[in-house]
Amino acid sequence: MGNYVITGSASGIGAATRALVEADGHTVIGVDLLDAEIEADLSTADGRAGAVAAAVEQSGGVLDGLVTSAGVGPPFDPHKMLTINWFGTECFLSGLHDALVASESIAKVVAISSNSTTCGGPIPSSVVDACIAMDEAGAHTALDELGDMAMHIAYAGAKTAVARFVRRHAPTEQWAGSGIRLNAIAPGATLTPLLQGGLDDPQFGELIRAFTVPTGDFGTPDQIGSWVHHMLSPAADFMAGTLLFVDGGTDAMMNADRWPETS
Ligand code: NAD
């Protein structure tokens, strides 16, 4: 049986995934603010460093899988949101790489991105480039230049950085060539405490409800967790760098001809 780290394990998609991984008999090292094996605040540099070090220690330096689900959504302080959703994800992707290489099987990583990457309008490269460059001060400065859009871009920009990290690194010698399958999932609106926080806000609630979901209702944490669970299984041995949209058809509806693109 394997060792898995799941961030955001106490709620929503992370908790649903945790239940499925544990039902397989694996050991889960959860990371969350509360109710987790590693209780840490990923909005601070010390919290992130301590959580990654604890994950390496508790796993004995050998991991079979990682799911990065910790995150927050609007309405939330844009700077803190960018920090949690990107820097609080990247630290595990990079910091647990060596433990994943040490797995005796093909290790699996599923990063939780979002369909806000393609369905919420243009995302300035300034924020995403600074994130990918790990220029934390630069990312926050770029956010400050966006005025009213800062809250939206803090979320969508962080999730785009997550997707870009996965696409860039997954097919390389250091990842696919070293026995790790790195993929991402892009959920659409999924009824969790995070989404409920948005729905309860007068401004964001209206925006979320106006967003068309072709299949009808919002998704459930179990529906997303089932796909994450599948992406942790041997079914993903031939899967690397995929950004899987599970969003009731919203991305297809908005971007049908944009990707795959023609010349
Ligand atoms: P959720 O609120 O149910 O779970 C998020 C978890 O992250 C919580 O347990 C929370 O305590 C933890 N967390 C938040 N801030 C933290 C911090 N500073 N340090 C440590 N842990 C922290 O929400 P969810 O909807 O299950 O979200 C899971 C992931 O899915 C997030 O990354 C979110 O952005 C993404 N996502 C959600 C939706 C949606 O509609 N729910 C859509 C697309 C993507």
Short mmCIF file of C-alpha atoms and ligand atoms in Angstrom, two decimals:
data_model
loop_
_atom_site.label_atom_id
_atom_site.label_comp_id
_atom_site.label_asym_id
_atom_site.label_seq_id
_atom_site.Cartn_x
_atom_site.Cartn_y
_atom_site.Cartn_z
CA MET A 1 0.00 0.00 0.00
CA GLY A 2 1.17 3.52 -0.76
CA ASN A 3 1.75 6.89 0.88
CA TYR A 4 -0.19 9.88 -0.46
CA VAL A 5 -0.06 13.56 0.46
CA ILE A 6 -3.31 15.46 -0.06
CA THR A 7 -3.44 19.18 0.66
CA GLY A 8 -6.81 20.68 1.49
CA SER A 9 -7.74 17.24 2.82
CA ALA A 10 -10.25 18.46 5.41
CA SER A 11 -12.96 19.66 3.04
CA GLY A 12 -14.57 19.51 -0.39
CA ILE A 13 -12.63 17.93 -3.25
CA GLY A 14 -9.61 17.10 -1.05
CA ALA A 15 -11.78 15.31 1.53
CA ALA A 16 -13.68 13.38 -1.17
CA THR A 17 -10.38 12.28 -2.72
CA ARG A 18 -8.97 11.35 0.66
CA ALA A 19 -11.93 9.03 1.36
CA LEU A 20 -11.42 7.19 -1.94
CA VAL A 21 -7.64 6.82 -1.51
CA GLU A 22 -8.09 5.55 2.05
CA ALA A 23 -10.78 3.10 0.90
CA ASP A 24 -8.08 1.54 -1.30
CA GLY A 25 -6.03 0.92 1.85
CA HIS A 26 -3.42 3.62 1.28
CA THR A 27 -2.02 5.97 3.93
CA VAL A 28 -2.98 9.61 3.48
CA ILE A 29 -0.94 12.43 4.98
CA GLY A 30 -3.41 15.29 4.93
CA VAL A 31 -2.38 18.94 4.99
CA ASP A 32 -4.85 21.61 6.03
CA LEU A 33 -5.41 24.49 8.42
CA LEU A 34 -7.13 22.09 10.86
CA ASP A 35 -8.18 18.42 11.08
CA ALA A 36 -5.17 17.06 9.23
CA GLU A 37 -1.99 15.11 9.95
CA ILE A 38 -0.08 18.28 9.09
CA GLU A 39 -1.81 21.43 10.27
CA ALA A 40 -0.27 24.41 8.49
CA ASP A 41 -1.16 27.78 7.04
CA LEU A 42 0.02 27.77 3.43
CA SER A 43 -0.42 31.53 3.16
CA THR A 44 2.90 32.03 4.97
CA ALA A 45 6.39 31.06 3.81
CA ASP A 46 7.10 29.43 7.18
CA GLY A 47 3.84 27.48 7.00
CA ARG A 48 4.66 26.18 3.53
CA ALA A 49 8.25 25.22 4.39
CA GLY A 50 7.17 23.50 7.61
CA ALA A 51 4.38 21.57 5.87
CA VAL A 52 6.64 20.30 3.08
CA ALA A 53 9.33 19.26 5.59
CA ALA A 54 6.71 17.47 7.71
CA ALA A 55 5.34 15.68 4.63
CA VAL A 56 8.82 14.41 3.74
CA GLU A 57 9.39 13.30 7.32
CA GLN A 58 5.99 11.60 7.79
CA SER A 59 6.30 9.76 4.46
CA GLY A 60 9.84 8.58 5.23
CA GLY A 61 10.93 10.34 2.05
CA VAL A 62 8.92 8.00 -0.22
CA LEU A 63 5.61 9.03 -1.78
CA ASP A 64 3.37 7.29 -4.31
CA GLY A 65 1.10 10.22 -4.94
CA LEU A 66 0.32 13.87 -4.29
CA VAL A 67 -2.88 15.88 -4.71
CA THR A 68 -2.73 19.66 -4.30
CA SER A 69 -6.26 20.69 -3.39
CA ALA A 70 -5.76 23.39 -0.73
CA GLY A 71 -7.19 26.64 -2.00
CA VAL A 72 -9.52 29.55 -1.49
CA GLY A 73 -11.89 31.39 -3.83
CA PRO A 74 -13.50 34.79 -4.20
CA PRO A 75 -14.43 36.79 -2.23
CA PHE A 76 -11.00 36.70 -0.55
CA ASP A 77 -8.03 39.02 -0.19
CA PRO A 78 -6.46 38.82 -3.68
CA HIS A 79 -2.86 38.75 -2.48
CA LYS A 80 -3.48 36.03 0.08
CA MET A 81 -5.51 34.07 -2.50
CA LEU A 82 -2.68 34.19 -5.05
CA THR A 83 -0.22 33.11 -2.37
CA ILE A 84 -2.26 30.15 -1.14
CA ASN A 85 -3.44 28.95 -4.56
CA TRP A 86 -0.10 29.20 -6.39
CA PHE A 87 2.78 29.35 -3.90
CA GLY A 88 0.90 26.95 -1.61
CA THR A 89 0.72 24.51 -4.54
CA GLU A 90 4.16 24.96 -6.09
CA CYS A 91 5.94 24.29 -2.79
CA PHE A 92 4.51 20.75 -2.74
CA LEU A 93 5.06 20.07 -6.45
CA SER A 94 8.73 21.05 -6.18
CA GLY A 95 9.37 20.11 -2.55
CA LEU A 96 8.01 16.56 -2.79
CA HIS A 97 9.52 15.77 -6.21
CA ASP A 98 12.39 13.71 -4.78
CA ALA A 99 10.08 11.70 -2.52
CA LEU A 100 7.90 10.91 -5.58
CA VAL A 101 10.95 9.80 -7.57
CA ALA A 102 11.73 7.43 -4.68
CA SER A 103 8.42 5.54 -5.16
CA GLU A 104 8.80 1.91 -6.20
CA SER A 105 5.83 2.30 -8.54
CA ILE A 106 4.94 5.05 -11.02
CA ALA A 107 4.09 7.99 -8.77
CA LYS A 108 1.07 10.14 -9.61
CA VAL A 109 0.51 13.84 -9.03
CA VAL A 110 -2.82 15.59 -9.55
CA ALA A 111 -2.79 19.37 -9.23
CA ILE A 112 -6.17 21.05 -8.88
CA SER A 113 -6.46 23.84 -11.41
CA SER A 114 -9.83 25.27 -12.57
CA ASN A 115 -11.89 26.06 -15.64
CA SER A 116 -11.42 29.73 -14.71
CA THR A 117 -8.20 29.27 -16.73
CA THR A 118 -10.17 29.31 -19.99
CA CYS A 119 -13.70 30.45 -19.15
CA GLY A 120 -13.26 33.73 -17.28
CA GLY A 121 -11.79 36.02 -19.91
CA PRO A 122 -8.19 37.03 -20.67
CA ILE A 123 -5.55 36.46 -18.00
CA PRO A 124 -2.58 38.87 -18.02
CA SER A 125 0.74 37.11 -18.55
CA SER A 126 2.38 39.50 -16.05
CA VAL A 127 0.87 37.67 -13.08
CA VAL A 128 1.34 34.16 -14.46
CA ASP A 129 4.92 34.77 -15.64
CA ALA A 130 5.92 36.15 -12.24
CA CYS A 131 4.34 33.12 -10.55
CA ILE A 132 6.16 30.67 -12.79
CA ALA A 133 9.42 32.58 -12.18
CA MET A 134 8.71 32.25 -8.42
CA ASP A 135 8.94 36.03 -8.18
CA GLU A 136 6.50 36.45 -5.30
CA ALA A 137 7.00 40.23 -4.97
CA GLY A 138 6.64 40.66 -8.75
CA ALA A 139 3.42 38.62 -8.83
CA HIS A 140 1.89 40.81 -6.13
CA THR A 141 3.02 44.01 -7.88
CA ALA A 142 1.47 42.76 -11.15
CA LEU A 143 -1.76 42.06 -9.25
CA ASP A 144 -1.79 45.59 -7.83
CA GLU A 145 -1.74 46.98 -11.36
CA LEU A 146 -5.04 45.25 -12.23
CA GLY A 147 -7.40 47.39 -10.16
CA ASP A 148 -10.91 45.92 -10.05
CA MET A 149 -9.78 42.74 -11.80
CA ALA A 150 -7.26 41.82 -9.06
CA MET A 151 -9.60 39.45 -7.21
CA HIS A 152 -10.61 37.52 -10.32
CA ILE A 153 -7.08 37.37 -11.74
CA ALA A 154 -5.60 36.33 -8.39
CA TYR A 155 -7.73 33.19 -8.66
CA ALA A 156 -7.60 32.54 -12.41
CA GLY A 157 -3.93 33.55 -12.68
CA ALA A 158 -2.88 31.21 -9.88
CA LYS A 159 -4.84 28.36 -11.49
CA THR A 160 -3.25 29.14 -14.87
CA ALA A 161 0.20 29.02 -13.28
CA VAL A 162 -0.69 25.61 -11.83
CA ALA A 163 -1.74 24.37 -15.29
CA ARG A 164 1.37 25.84 -16.91
CA PHE A 165 3.69 24.26 -14.35
CA VAL A 166 2.09 20.90 -15.05
CA ARG A 167 2.23 21.26 -18.87
CA ARG A 168 5.85 22.43 -18.81
CA HIS A 169 7.26 19.93 -16.35
CA ALA A 170 5.21 16.77 -16.90
CA PRO A 171 6.88 15.59 -20.13
CA THR A 172 10.47 16.28 -19.00
CA GLU A 173 13.18 13.87 -17.96
CA GLN A 174 12.84 15.12 -14.36
CA TRP A 175 9.17 14.13 -14.22
CA ALA A 176 7.88 11.64 -16.84
CA GLY A 177 11.42 10.35 -17.33
CA SER A 178 11.87 9.89 -13.59
CA GLY A 179 8.75 7.81 -13.00
CA ILE A 180 6.25 10.55 -12.10
CA ARG A 181 2.98 11.22 -13.91
CA LEU A 182 2.13 14.88 -13.37
CA ASN A 183 -1.37 15.96 -14.44
CA ALA A 184 -3.97 18.55 -13.54
CA ILE A 185 -7.73 18.67 -13.32
CA ALA A 186 -9.81 21.74 -14.13
CA PRO A 187 -13.09 21.50 -12.25
CA GLY A 188 -16.00 23.77 -12.99
CA ALA A 189 -18.32 25.11 -10.30
CA THR A 190 -18.48 22.37 -7.66
CA LEU A 191 -20.68 22.67 -4.60
CA THR A 192 -18.18 22.87 -1.74
CA PRO A 193 -17.70 25.39 1.11
CA LEU A 194 -15.42 27.35 -1.26
CA LEU A 195 -18.15 27.74 -3.89
CA GLN A 196 -20.80 28.36 -1.22
CA GLY A 197 -18.73 31.30 0.02
CA GLY A 198 -18.93 32.79 -3.47
CA LEU A 199 -22.65 32.04 -3.82
CA ASP A 200 -23.37 33.76 -0.50
CA ASP A 201 -21.71 36.98 -1.70
CA PRO A 202 -24.12 39.36 -3.50
CA GLN A 203 -21.64 40.28 -6.27
CA PHE A 204 -19.94 36.92 -6.84
CA GLY A 205 -23.13 34.95 -6.25
CA GLU A 206 -24.76 36.65 -9.20
CA LEU A 207 -21.71 36.06 -11.42
CA ILE A 208 -21.46 32.37 -10.48
CA ARG A 209 -25.17 31.76 -11.10
CA ALA A 210 -24.93 33.53 -14.48
CA PHE A 211 -22.21 31.10 -15.61
CA THR A 212 -23.79 28.47 -17.86
CA VAL A 213 -23.19 24.83 -16.99
CA PRO A 214 -24.47 22.85 -20.02
CA THR A 215 -25.15 19.70 -18.00
CA GLY A 216 -27.35 21.65 -15.58
CA ASP A 217 -26.34 21.60 -11.93
CA PHE A 218 -23.08 22.36 -10.15
CA GLY A 219 -20.71 19.44 -9.74
CA THR A 220 -20.25 17.57 -6.46
CA PRO A 221 -16.98 16.99 -4.58
CA ASP A 222 -17.42 13.24 -5.14
CA GLN A 223 -17.67 13.69 -8.92
CA ILE A 224 -14.36 15.58 -9.01
CA GLY A 225 -12.75 13.31 -6.40
CA SER A 226 -13.60 10.25 -8.54
CA TRP A 227 -11.61 11.66 -11.45
CA VAL A 228 -8.69 12.62 -9.20
CA HIS A 229 -8.75 9.10 -7.76
CA HIS A 230 -8.66 7.65 -11.30
CA MET A 231 -5.73 9.93 -12.17
CA LEU A 232 -3.86 8.47 -9.17
CA SER A 233 -4.40 4.91 -10.43
CA PRO A 234 -2.40 2.81 -12.94
CA ALA A 235 -4.86 4.13 -15.55
CA ALA A 236 -2.69 7.26 -15.56
CA ASP A 237 0.59 5.45 -16.31
CA PHE A 238 0.28 6.74 -19.92
CA MET A 239 -0.98 10.20 -18.92
CA ALA A 240 1.40 13.16 -18.49
CA GLY A 241 0.75 16.88 -18.74
CA THR A 242 -3.00 16.55 -19.24
CA LEU A 243 -5.30 19.32 -18.03
CA LEU A 244 -8.59 17.45 -17.67
CA PHE A 245 -11.71 19.61 -17.73
CA VAL A 246 -14.52 18.22 -15.57
CA ASP A 247 -16.89 21.14 -15.71
CA GLY A 248 -20.24 20.10 -17.11
CA GLY A 249 -19.26 21.29 -20.58
CA THR A 250 -18.60 24.96 -19.83
CA ASP A 251 -15.09 24.98 -21.35
CA ALA A 252 -16.30 23.15 -24.47
CA MET A 253 -19.19 25.56 -24.82
CA MET A 254 -16.94 28.62 -24.57
CA ASN A 255 -13.82 27.38 -26.35
CA ALA A 256 -14.89 24.70 -28.83
CA ASP A 257 -12.85 26.10 -31.74
CA ARG A 258 -10.02 27.60 -29.69
CA TRP A 259 -8.44 24.28 -28.81
CA PRO A 260 -7.35 22.19 -30.63
CA GLU A 261 -6.56 25.15 -32.85
CA THR A 262 -6.17 25.29 -36.59
CA SER A 263 -3.85 27.53 -38.57
P1 NAD B 1 -12.98 23.66 0.15
O1 NAD B 1 -13.08 24.99 0.80
O2 NAD B 1 -14.02 22.66 0.44
O3 NAD B 1 -11.55 23.00 0.46
C1 NAD B 1 -10.36 23.74 0.42
C2 NAD B 1 -9.48 23.33 1.58
O4 NAD B 1 -8.27 24.12 1.51
C3 NAD B 1 -10.13 23.59 2.94
O5 NAD B 1 -10.09 22.43 3.76
C4 NAD B 1 -9.28 24.71 3.53
O6 NAD B 1 -9.15 24.69 4.94
C5 NAD B 1 -7.94 24.49 2.83
N1 NAD B 1 -7.17 25.73 2.88
C6 NAD B 1 -7.60 26.97 2.55
N2 NAD B 1 -6.66 27.87 2.86
C7 NAD B 1 -5.62 27.20 3.39
C8 NAD B 1 -4.36 27.59 3.91
N3 NAD B 1 -4.01 28.89 4.00
N4 NAD B 1 -3.54 26.64 4.38
C9 NAD B 1 -3.91 25.34 4.35
N5 NAD B 1 -5.08 24.90 3.87
C10 NAD B 1 -5.93 25.83 3.40
O7 NAD B 1 -12.90 23.96 -1.39
P2 NAD B 1 -12.87 23.01 -2.70
O8 NAD B 1 -13.86 23.57 -3.61
O9 NAD B 1 -12.86 21.58 -2.34
O10 NAD B 1 -11.45 23.44 -3.26
C11 NAD B 1 -10.43 22.50 -3.55
C12 NAD B 1 -9.63 23.00 -4.73
O11 NAD B 1 -10.46 22.96 -5.88
C13 NAD B 1 -9.17 24.45 -4.59
O12 NAD B 1 -7.84 24.55 -5.05
C14 NAD B 1 -10.11 25.20 -5.51
O13 NAD B 1 -9.53 26.38 -6.01
C15 NAD B 1 -10.34 24.17 -6.59
N6 NAD B 1 -11.54 24.39 -7.39
C16 NAD B 1 -12.75 24.44 -6.81
C17 NAD B 1 -13.88 24.67 -7.57
C18 NAD B 1 -15.25 24.77 -6.97
O14 NAD B 1 -16.18 25.24 -7.65
N7 NAD B 1 -15.44 24.32 -5.73
C19 NAD B 1 -13.75 24.83 -8.96
C20 NAD B 1 -12.48 24.76 -9.53
C21 NAD B 1 -11.38 24.53 -8.73
#
